[in-house]
Amino acid sequence: MASLIRQTLVMTRANLLSLPRRRAISLSMSLSIALVVMVLAGFLSMAKGFEQALKGTGSSAVAVILGGGTNQETGSDIPPDVVRSIAAKRSDLGLVRNAAGELVASREIVVPVDVRHPGDNLGQTMALRGMDLSGLSLRDGVTLSAGRPFARGSREILVGDRLAHDVPGFGVGDTVRLGAVDWTVSGHFSAGGSAFESELWADLDAVRAGFDRQGEVQTLRLRLESPASIATLRDALSDVTETPLVITSETDLYAGQSGRTSDLIRLFGWPLALLMAVGAGAGALNTMMSSVADRASEIAVVRTLGFGRMAAFASTWIEAVLLSLAGAAIGVAASWALFNGWQASTVGVNNTRMMFQLAVTGDVMTMAALLGLAIGAIGGALPAIAATRRR
């Protein structure tokens, strides 16, 4: 075994010292693997960033009630008598009440609105959320970054920081056409980069009036005494109405909605990366076959001197793995420099535009690098076998 290791190290060193003679083709192999790694890392970082934006949205201490058995806000409808029944209940609901004994709650609706600015022919579909004023206090981690909150009954909107930064026309004091009426931007809010920052917030009654949604309530948000109180709330409301109700925490609502889009992004990313990996694997095979042909006489000499077949195989295979490792390292570094923190948007919650940042995390880099290494390991196997037959 010790002899095999020494022989492998000697032949590997000779292989690496001969790389300058094959600089162009070796570099092309590493760069092709780097490109595959970058493509996969780009798609995975998009999926990861989307997941992080949604999973960081909401609070486990806030319950969300949806009607009609759906977990989509735009498809939900809670009858007014259900809202009144919940507010009138005096039994233990596991909910926080204010000094007047009223539930800390917010009735809300979400209306997809098309926003067009001068020079923008296609426009963008955004989420306009109508809420009670108490809805602002129910958003943990949300702070006012500019201006002031919307006033009750007025056609004023609060705009998420990410939306205000990336889309023109949402400065404080600007007037924006939403639906058939004009709305004034009263302020901006920060939500730590969560999905909230891709929404427009306004007074519930103003949104109802502006979009002919009189009396409509899609979701009811309630402050829980603790995250564990969600079970108490479900039990207490099990017989409040014949209308199917979905009762979940705010964090679970958004986390559950992240999976579909993230899986779709990966569904596009993996096949494309694997298809490119086939091409890169063919390049690795060609590179290493050229390496074996270039060193045919050297391999024959060392074999004559007593070096074994396994040493010839291992040294050639290690060269392929090292070249793929270099390519994977280049791809990972370039992915992090180009993609990490890059602003992107897609159709997200409630079928409206959602903005997020690509996240090149450790698991993303590891997955992409492993694919790069696999290309070299598989592509270098056949040339390594060929090296054992040189005498």
Protein backbone atom coordinates (compact mmCIF):
# COMPACT_ATOMS: atom_id res chain seq x y z
CA MET A 1 0.00 0.00 0.00
CA ALA A 2 2.83 2.39 0.89
CA SER A 3 4.49 1.65 -2.44
CA LEU A 4 1.23 2.36 -4.31
CA ILE A 5 0.84 5.69 -2.53
CA ARG A 6 4.42 6.71 -3.36
CA GLN A 7 3.99 5.72 -7.00
CA THR A 8 0.70 7.61 -7.23
CA LEU A 9 2.24 10.75 -5.72
CA VAL A 10 5.21 10.62 -8.12
CA MET A 11 2.99 10.20 -11.17
CA THR A 12 0.52 12.85 -9.98
CA ARG A 13 3.38 15.32 -9.52
CA ALA A 14 4.62 14.56 -13.05
CA ASN A 15 1.13 15.04 -14.42
CA LEU A 16 0.71 18.42 -12.76
CA LEU A 17 4.15 19.61 -13.86
CA SER A 18 3.19 18.83 -17.45
CA LEU A 19 0.05 21.01 -17.30
CA PRO A 20 1.76 24.06 -18.89
CA ARG A 21 2.10 22.02 -22.10
CA ARG A 22 -1.70 21.55 -22.04
CA ARG A 23 -2.59 24.95 -20.60
CA ALA A 24 -5.35 25.87 -23.08
CA ILE A 25 -7.30 22.61 -22.99
CA SER A 26 -6.92 22.23 -19.21
CA LEU A 27 -8.14 25.77 -18.68
CA SER A 28 -11.11 25.18 -20.95
CA MET A 29 -12.08 22.15 -18.87
CA SER A 30 -11.94 24.10 -15.62
CA LEU A 31 -13.85 27.05 -17.06
CA SER A 32 -16.58 24.85 -18.55
CA ILE A 33 -17.09 23.27 -15.13
CA ALA A 34 -17.08 26.75 -13.56
CA LEU A 35 -19.88 27.78 -15.94
CA VAL A 36 -22.00 24.76 -14.96
CA VAL A 37 -21.44 25.54 -11.28
CA MET A 38 -22.45 29.17 -11.82
CA VAL A 39 -25.66 28.24 -13.64
CA LEU A 40 -26.74 25.80 -10.94
CA ALA A 41 -25.74 28.18 -8.14
CA GLY A 42 -27.73 30.96 -9.82
CA PHE A 43 -30.95 28.93 -9.88
CA LEU A 44 -30.44 27.52 -6.38
CA SER A 45 -29.66 30.97 -4.95
CA MET A 46 -32.87 32.28 -6.54
CA ALA A 47 -34.91 29.52 -4.91
CA LYS A 48 -33.12 30.02 -1.58
CA GLY A 49 -33.63 33.81 -1.64
CA PHE A 50 -37.32 33.38 -2.41
CA GLU A 51 -37.70 30.91 0.46
CA GLN A 52 -35.87 33.19 2.87
CA ALA A 53 -38.05 36.17 1.94
CA LEU A 54 -41.24 34.23 2.66
CA LYS A 55 -40.03 32.26 5.66
CA GLY A 56 -38.88 35.53 7.23
CA THR A 57 -42.35 37.00 6.78
CA GLY A 58 -44.85 37.19 9.60
CA SER A 59 -44.89 36.17 13.24
CA SER A 60 -45.67 32.91 14.99
CA ALA A 61 -47.58 34.98 17.58
CA VAL A 62 -50.12 36.14 14.98
CA ALA A 63 -52.95 33.86 13.85
CA VAL A 64 -54.45 34.16 10.37
CA ILE A 65 -57.98 32.95 9.69
CA LEU A 66 -59.03 32.25 6.10
CA GLY A 67 -62.48 31.21 4.86
CA GLY A 68 -63.57 28.69 2.28
CA GLY A 69 -60.96 26.07 3.14
CA THR A 70 -58.18 27.76 1.14
CA ASN A 71 -54.72 28.86 2.23
CA GLN A 72 -54.57 31.63 -0.40
CA GLU A 73 -55.68 35.07 0.74
CA THR A 74 -57.08 36.12 -2.64
CA GLY A 75 -59.28 33.01 -2.73
CA SER A 76 -60.54 33.37 0.84
CA ASP A 77 -63.85 34.84 1.97
CA ILE A 78 -64.93 35.16 5.59
CA PRO A 79 -68.65 35.96 6.02
CA PRO A 80 -69.31 39.10 8.13
CA ASP A 81 -71.30 37.11 10.70
CA VAL A 82 -68.26 34.93 11.34
CA VAL A 83 -66.14 37.99 12.08
CA ARG A 84 -68.82 39.29 14.46
CA SER A 85 -69.15 35.90 16.16
CA ILE A 86 -65.41 35.67 16.78
CA ALA A 87 -65.28 39.23 18.15
CA ALA A 88 -68.24 38.53 20.45
CA LYS A 89 -66.86 35.30 21.90
CA ARG A 90 -65.88 35.67 25.56
CA SER A 91 -64.55 32.16 26.11
CA ASP A 92 -60.82 31.47 26.27
CA LEU A 93 -59.55 31.87 22.72
CA GLY A 94 -55.85 32.20 23.54
CA LEU A 95 -55.95 35.73 22.11
CA VAL A 96 -54.70 39.10 23.33
CA ARG A 97 -57.25 41.79 24.16
CA ASN A 98 -56.70 45.53 24.52
CA ALA A 99 -57.58 47.69 27.53
CA ALA A 100 -61.20 47.90 26.34
CA GLY A 101 -61.49 44.12 26.26
CA GLU A 102 -61.55 43.99 22.46
CA LEU A 103 -59.51 41.52 20.43
CA VAL A 104 -56.32 42.86 18.88
CA ALA A 105 -57.36 42.04 15.32
CA SER A 106 -57.24 43.27 11.74
CA ARG A 107 -59.70 42.52 8.95
CA GLU A 108 -57.89 42.45 5.62
CA ILE A 109 -58.30 42.00 1.88
CA VAL A 110 -55.68 41.78 -0.88
CA VAL A 111 -56.42 43.26 -4.31
CA PRO A 112 -54.03 42.64 -7.23
CA VAL A 113 -53.54 45.99 -8.98
CA ASP A 114 -51.81 46.86 -12.23
CA VAL A 115 -49.37 49.73 -11.89
CA ARG A 116 -48.16 51.51 -15.02
CA HIS A 117 -45.69 54.34 -15.20
CA PRO A 118 -44.69 56.51 -18.17
CA GLY A 119 -42.62 54.42 -20.58
CA ASP A 120 -43.80 51.15 -18.98
CA ASN A 121 -46.12 49.56 -21.54
CA LEU A 122 -46.62 46.25 -19.77
CA GLY A 123 -47.06 47.44 -16.21
CA GLN A 124 -46.64 45.36 -13.08
CA THR A 125 -49.16 43.52 -10.92
CA MET A 126 -48.75 44.37 -7.24
CA ALA A 127 -50.58 43.51 -4.05
CA LEU A 128 -52.67 46.26 -2.48
CA ARG A 129 -53.57 45.19 1.06
CA GLY A 130 -56.47 46.86 2.80
CA MET A 131 -56.33 46.54 6.59
CA ASP A 132 -57.62 48.02 9.81
CA LEU A 133 -55.25 50.48 11.48
CA SER A 134 -54.48 47.81 14.07
CA GLY A 135 -52.98 45.76 11.27
CA LEU A 136 -49.83 47.87 11.45
CA SER A 137 -49.21 46.92 15.09
CA LEU A 138 -49.78 43.26 14.27
CA ARG A 139 -46.77 43.26 11.92
CA ASP A 140 -43.82 42.37 14.12
CA GLY A 141 -40.52 43.78 12.94
CA VAL A 142 -42.12 46.41 10.69
CA THR A 143 -40.96 49.99 11.16
CA LEU A 144 -41.83 53.26 9.44
CA SER A 145 -38.80 54.33 7.39
CA ALA A 146 -40.24 57.50 5.84
CA GLY A 147 -43.39 59.61 5.98
CA ARG A 148 -46.35 58.56 8.12
CA PRO A 149 -48.97 55.78 8.24
CA PHE A 150 -52.08 56.01 6.08
CA ALA A 151 -55.05 57.81 7.65
CA ARG A 152 -58.36 56.09 8.32
CA GLY A 153 -60.77 56.31 5.37
CA SER A 154 -58.26 58.13 3.13
CA ARG A 155 -56.86 57.06 -0.22
CA GLU A 156 -53.31 56.86 1.07
CA ILE A 157 -50.85 54.00 0.80
CA LEU A 158 -47.80 52.81 2.70
CA VAL A 159 -45.18 51.34 0.36
CA GLY A 160 -42.63 48.65 1.23
CA ASP A 161 -39.01 49.81 1.10
CA ARG A 162 -37.99 47.27 -1.53
CA LEU A 163 -40.87 48.28 -3.78
CA ALA A 164 -40.18 51.98 -3.27
CA HIS A 165 -36.49 51.47 -4.08
CA ASP A 166 -36.93 49.40 -7.25
CA VAL A 167 -40.08 50.87 -8.81
CA PRO A 168 -40.25 54.55 -9.79
CA GLY A 169 -43.18 56.71 -8.80
CA PHE A 170 -43.53 55.56 -5.19
CA GLY A 171 -41.81 58.43 -3.42
CA VAL A 172 -43.47 59.93 -0.36
CA GLY A 173 -46.10 62.41 -1.58
CA ASP A 174 -46.31 60.89 -5.08
CA THR A 175 -49.70 60.13 -6.60
CA VAL A 176 -50.24 56.66 -8.06
CA ARG A 177 -53.15 55.46 -10.17
CA LEU A 178 -54.52 52.20 -8.74
CA GLY A 179 -57.70 50.98 -10.34
CA ALA A 180 -59.98 53.85 -11.21
CA VAL A 181 -58.76 56.31 -8.56
CA ASP A 182 -55.59 58.08 -7.51
CA TRP A 183 -53.78 57.23 -4.27
CA THR A 184 -51.18 59.27 -2.42
CA VAL A 185 -48.04 57.69 -0.97
CA SER A 186 -48.07 58.65 2.71
CA GLY A 187 -44.92 56.77 3.72
CA HIS A 188 -42.54 53.84 3.40
CA PHE A 189 -42.02 50.91 5.74
CA SER A 190 -39.22 48.44 6.36
CA ALA A 191 -39.86 44.77 7.13
CA GLY A 192 -36.37 43.31 7.18
CA GLY A 193 -36.44 42.31 3.52
CA SER A 194 -39.49 40.06 3.95
CA ALA A 195 -42.36 39.62 1.49
CA PHE A 196 -44.22 42.46 3.23
CA GLU A 197 -41.87 44.92 1.52
CA SER A 198 -43.38 43.96 -1.85
CA GLU A 199 -46.86 45.13 -0.81
CA LEU A 200 -48.85 48.35 -0.75
CA TRP A 201 -50.85 48.92 2.45
CA ALA A 202 -53.96 51.07 2.78
CA ASP A 203 -57.08 51.55 4.90
CA LEU A 204 -59.54 48.67 4.56
CA ASP A 205 -62.63 50.81 3.93
CA ALA A 206 -60.79 52.91 1.33
CA VAL A 207 -59.72 49.80 -0.58
CA ARG A 208 -63.22 48.36 -0.39
CA ALA A 209 -64.71 51.57 -1.77
CA GLY A 210 -62.08 51.97 -4.48
CA PHE A 211 -62.49 48.42 -5.84
CA ASP A 212 -66.16 47.69 -5.14
CA ARG A 213 -65.40 45.18 -2.38
CA GLN A 214 -67.95 46.44 0.14
CA GLY A 215 -68.19 44.24 3.23
CA GLU A 216 -65.56 41.78 2.00
CA VAL A 217 -63.06 40.23 4.44
CA GLN A 218 -60.52 37.73 3.11
CA THR A 219 -58.42 37.22 6.22
CA LEU A 220 -58.66 38.00 9.90
CA ARG A 221 -55.40 38.48 11.79
CA LEU A 222 -55.37 38.07 15.58
CA ARG A 223 -52.65 38.50 18.20
CA LEU A 224 -52.04 35.22 20.09
CA GLU A 225 -51.09 35.10 23.76
CA SER A 226 -48.27 32.76 22.69
CA PRO A 227 -47.47 30.70 19.59
CA ALA A 228 -48.85 27.60 21.34
CA SER A 229 -52.26 29.30 21.65
CA ILE A 230 -53.01 28.52 18.00
CA ALA A 231 -54.30 25.08 19.09
CA THR A 232 -56.65 26.69 21.65
CA LEU A 233 -57.98 29.04 18.96
CA ARG A 234 -58.66 26.17 16.55
CA ASP A 235 -60.59 24.26 19.20
CA ALA A 236 -62.61 27.32 20.23
CA LEU A 237 -63.63 28.14 16.63
CA SER A 238 -64.31 24.59 15.47
CA ASP A 239 -68.09 25.13 15.67
CA VAL A 240 -68.39 28.86 15.12
CA THR A 241 -69.66 28.47 11.53
CA GLU A 242 -70.43 25.98 8.81
CA THR A 243 -68.01 27.82 6.54
CA PRO A 244 -64.70 25.89 6.41
CA LEU A 245 -62.05 27.93 8.20
CA VAL A 246 -58.29 27.57 7.89
CA ILE A 247 -56.54 28.76 11.04
CA THR A 248 -52.77 28.97 10.90
CA SER A 249 -49.92 31.08 12.19
CA GLU A 250 -48.66 33.89 9.98
CA THR A 251 -45.23 32.29 9.63
CA ASP A 252 -46.71 28.94 8.58
CA LEU A 253 -48.97 30.67 6.05
CA TYR A 254 -46.05 32.25 4.19
CA ALA A 255 -43.62 29.36 4.65
CA GLY A 256 -46.18 27.01 3.11
CA GLN A 257 -46.52 29.25 0.07
CA SER A 258 -42.76 29.39 -0.57
CA GLY A 259 -42.47 25.73 -1.56
CA ARG A 260 -44.36 25.81 -4.85
CA THR A 261 -42.40 28.63 -6.49
CA SER A 262 -39.07 27.43 -5.06
CA ASP A 263 -39.68 23.94 -6.42
CA LEU A 264 -40.57 25.41 -9.81
CA ILE A 265 -37.31 27.38 -9.91
CA ARG A 266 -35.35 24.24 -9.07
CA LEU A 267 -37.33 22.28 -11.66
CA PHE A 268 -35.95 24.61 -14.33
CA GLY A 269 -32.48 24.92 -12.82
CA TRP A 270 -31.48 21.30 -12.29
CA PRO A 271 -32.27 19.94 -15.80
CA LEU A 272 -30.45 22.87 -17.42
CA ALA A 273 -27.42 22.42 -15.16
CA LEU A 274 -27.37 18.65 -15.74
CA LEU A 275 -27.62 19.15 -19.51
CA MET A 276 -24.67 21.52 -19.36
CA ALA A 277 -22.89 19.05 -17.10
CA VAL A 278 -23.09 16.43 -19.85
CA GLY A 279 -21.30 18.83 -22.19
CA ALA A 280 -18.74 19.71 -19.55
CA GLY A 281 -18.23 16.00 -18.83
CA ALA A 282 -17.51 15.40 -22.51
CA GLY A 283 -15.01 18.25 -22.34
CA ALA A 284 -13.38 16.71 -19.28
CA LEU A 285 -13.16 13.35 -21.07
CA ASN A 286 -11.53 14.98 -24.09
CA THR A 287 -9.10 16.95 -21.92
CA MET A 288 -7.96 13.94 -19.96
CA MET A 289 -7.65 11.73 -23.06
CA SER A 290 -5.40 14.43 -24.50
CA SER A 291 -3.45 14.41 -21.26
CA VAL A 292 -2.94 10.65 -21.47
CA ALA A 293 -1.92 10.87 -25.14
CA ASP A 294 0.49 13.71 -24.36
CA ARG A 295 2.17 11.64 -21.65
CA ALA A 296 2.05 8.27 -23.41
CA SER A 297 5.81 7.85 -23.50
CA GLU A 298 6.20 9.00 -19.88
CA ILE A 299 3.54 6.55 -18.70
CA ALA A 300 5.23 3.75 -20.68
CA VAL A 301 8.60 4.53 -19.07
CA VAL A 302 7.32 4.52 -15.49
CA ARG A 303 5.35 1.34 -16.16
CA THR A 304 8.56 -0.28 -17.42
CA LEU A 305 10.26 0.87 -14.20
CA GLY A 306 7.69 -1.10 -12.20
CA PHE A 307 4.91 1.39 -11.54
CA GLY A 308 1.58 -0.41 -11.30
CA ARG A 309 -1.66 0.02 -13.20
CA MET A 310 -3.41 1.39 -10.12
CA ALA A 311 -0.85 4.21 -9.78
CA ALA A 312 -1.40 5.18 -13.43
CA PHE A 313 -5.17 5.12 -12.93
CA ALA A 314 -5.13 7.07 -9.66
CA SER A 315 -2.74 9.78 -10.85
CA THR A 316 -4.75 10.48 -14.01
CA TRP A 317 -8.03 10.46 -12.11
CA ILE A 318 -6.63 12.79 -9.41
CA GLU A 319 -5.52 15.22 -12.12
CA ALA A 320 -9.09 15.30 -13.47
CA VAL A 321 -10.53 15.83 -9.99
CA LEU A 322 -8.05 18.65 -9.24
CA LEU A 323 -8.91 20.43 -12.49
CA SER A 324 -12.63 20.10 -11.71
CA LEU A 325 -11.97 21.31 -8.17
CA ALA A 326 -10.31 24.42 -9.58
CA GLY A 327 -13.29 24.96 -11.88
CA ALA A 328 -15.76 24.45 -9.03
CA ALA A 329 -13.85 26.95 -6.87
CA ILE A 330 -13.87 29.52 -9.68
CA GLY A 331 -17.59 28.93 -10.27
CA VAL A 332 -18.50 29.20 -6.59
CA ALA A 333 -16.45 32.39 -6.11
CA ALA A 334 -17.92 33.99 -9.24
CA SER A 335 -21.46 32.98 -8.20
CA TRP A 336 -21.07 34.56 -4.81
CA ALA A 337 -19.62 37.76 -6.29
CA LEU A 338 -22.25 38.08 -9.02
CA PHE A 339 -25.44 36.68 -7.50
CA ASN A 340 -25.37 37.08 -3.73
CA GLY A 341 -27.67 39.96 -2.76
CA TRP A 342 -28.75 40.57 -6.35
CA GLN A 343 -32.30 41.96 -6.54
CA ALA A 344 -34.86 39.82 -8.35
CA SER A 345 -38.62 39.57 -8.60
CA THR A 346 -41.14 36.93 -9.57
CA VAL A 347 -44.82 36.10 -9.24
CA GLY A 348 -45.19 35.29 -5.58
CA VAL A 349 -47.86 35.29 -2.92
CA ASN A 350 -51.38 36.15 -4.16
CA ASN A 351 -50.15 35.99 -7.79
CA THR A 352 -48.55 39.43 -7.54
CA ARG A 353 -45.02 40.67 -7.96
CA MET A 354 -42.71 39.80 -5.09
CA MET A 355 -39.18 41.12 -4.76
CA PHE A 356 -36.36 39.28 -3.05
CA GLN A 357 -32.58 38.98 -2.93
CA LEU A 358 -30.68 36.01 -4.32
CA ALA A 359 -28.92 34.15 -1.50
CA VAL A 360 -25.73 32.22 -2.28
CA THR A 361 -25.63 30.34 1.00
CA GLY A 362 -23.30 27.59 2.16
CA ASP A 363 -25.61 24.77 1.09
CA VAL A 364 -26.08 26.38 -2.35
CA MET A 365 -22.30 26.60 -2.86
CA THR A 366 -21.79 23.05 -1.60
CA MET A 367 -24.42 21.59 -3.93
CA ALA A 368 -23.06 23.42 -6.97
CA ALA A 369 -19.44 22.54 -6.14
CA LEU A 370 -20.32 18.85 -5.71
CA LEU A 371 -21.81 18.82 -9.21
CA GLY A 372 -18.57 20.33 -10.53
CA LEU A 373 -16.49 17.70 -8.77
CA ALA A 374 -18.77 14.93 -10.05
CA ILE A 375 -18.16 16.11 -13.63
CA GLY A 376 -14.41 15.77 -13.19
CA ALA A 377 -14.62 12.49 -11.31
CA ILE A 378 -16.86 10.84 -13.91
CA GLY A 379 -15.24 12.46 -16.94
CA GLY A 380 -11.76 11.47 -15.75
CA ALA A 381 -12.55 7.80 -15.11
CA LEU A 382 -12.35 6.54 -18.71
CA PRO A 383 -9.05 8.36 -19.49
CA ALA A 384 -7.67 6.98 -16.22
CA ILE A 385 -8.52 3.47 -17.39
CA ALA A 386 -6.86 4.25 -20.73
CA ALA A 387 -3.72 5.29 -18.87
CA THR A 388 -3.44 1.84 -17.31
CA ARG A 389 -3.12 0.29 -20.79
CA ARG A 390 -0.13 2.35 -21.83
CA ARG A 391 3.08 0.37 -21.80
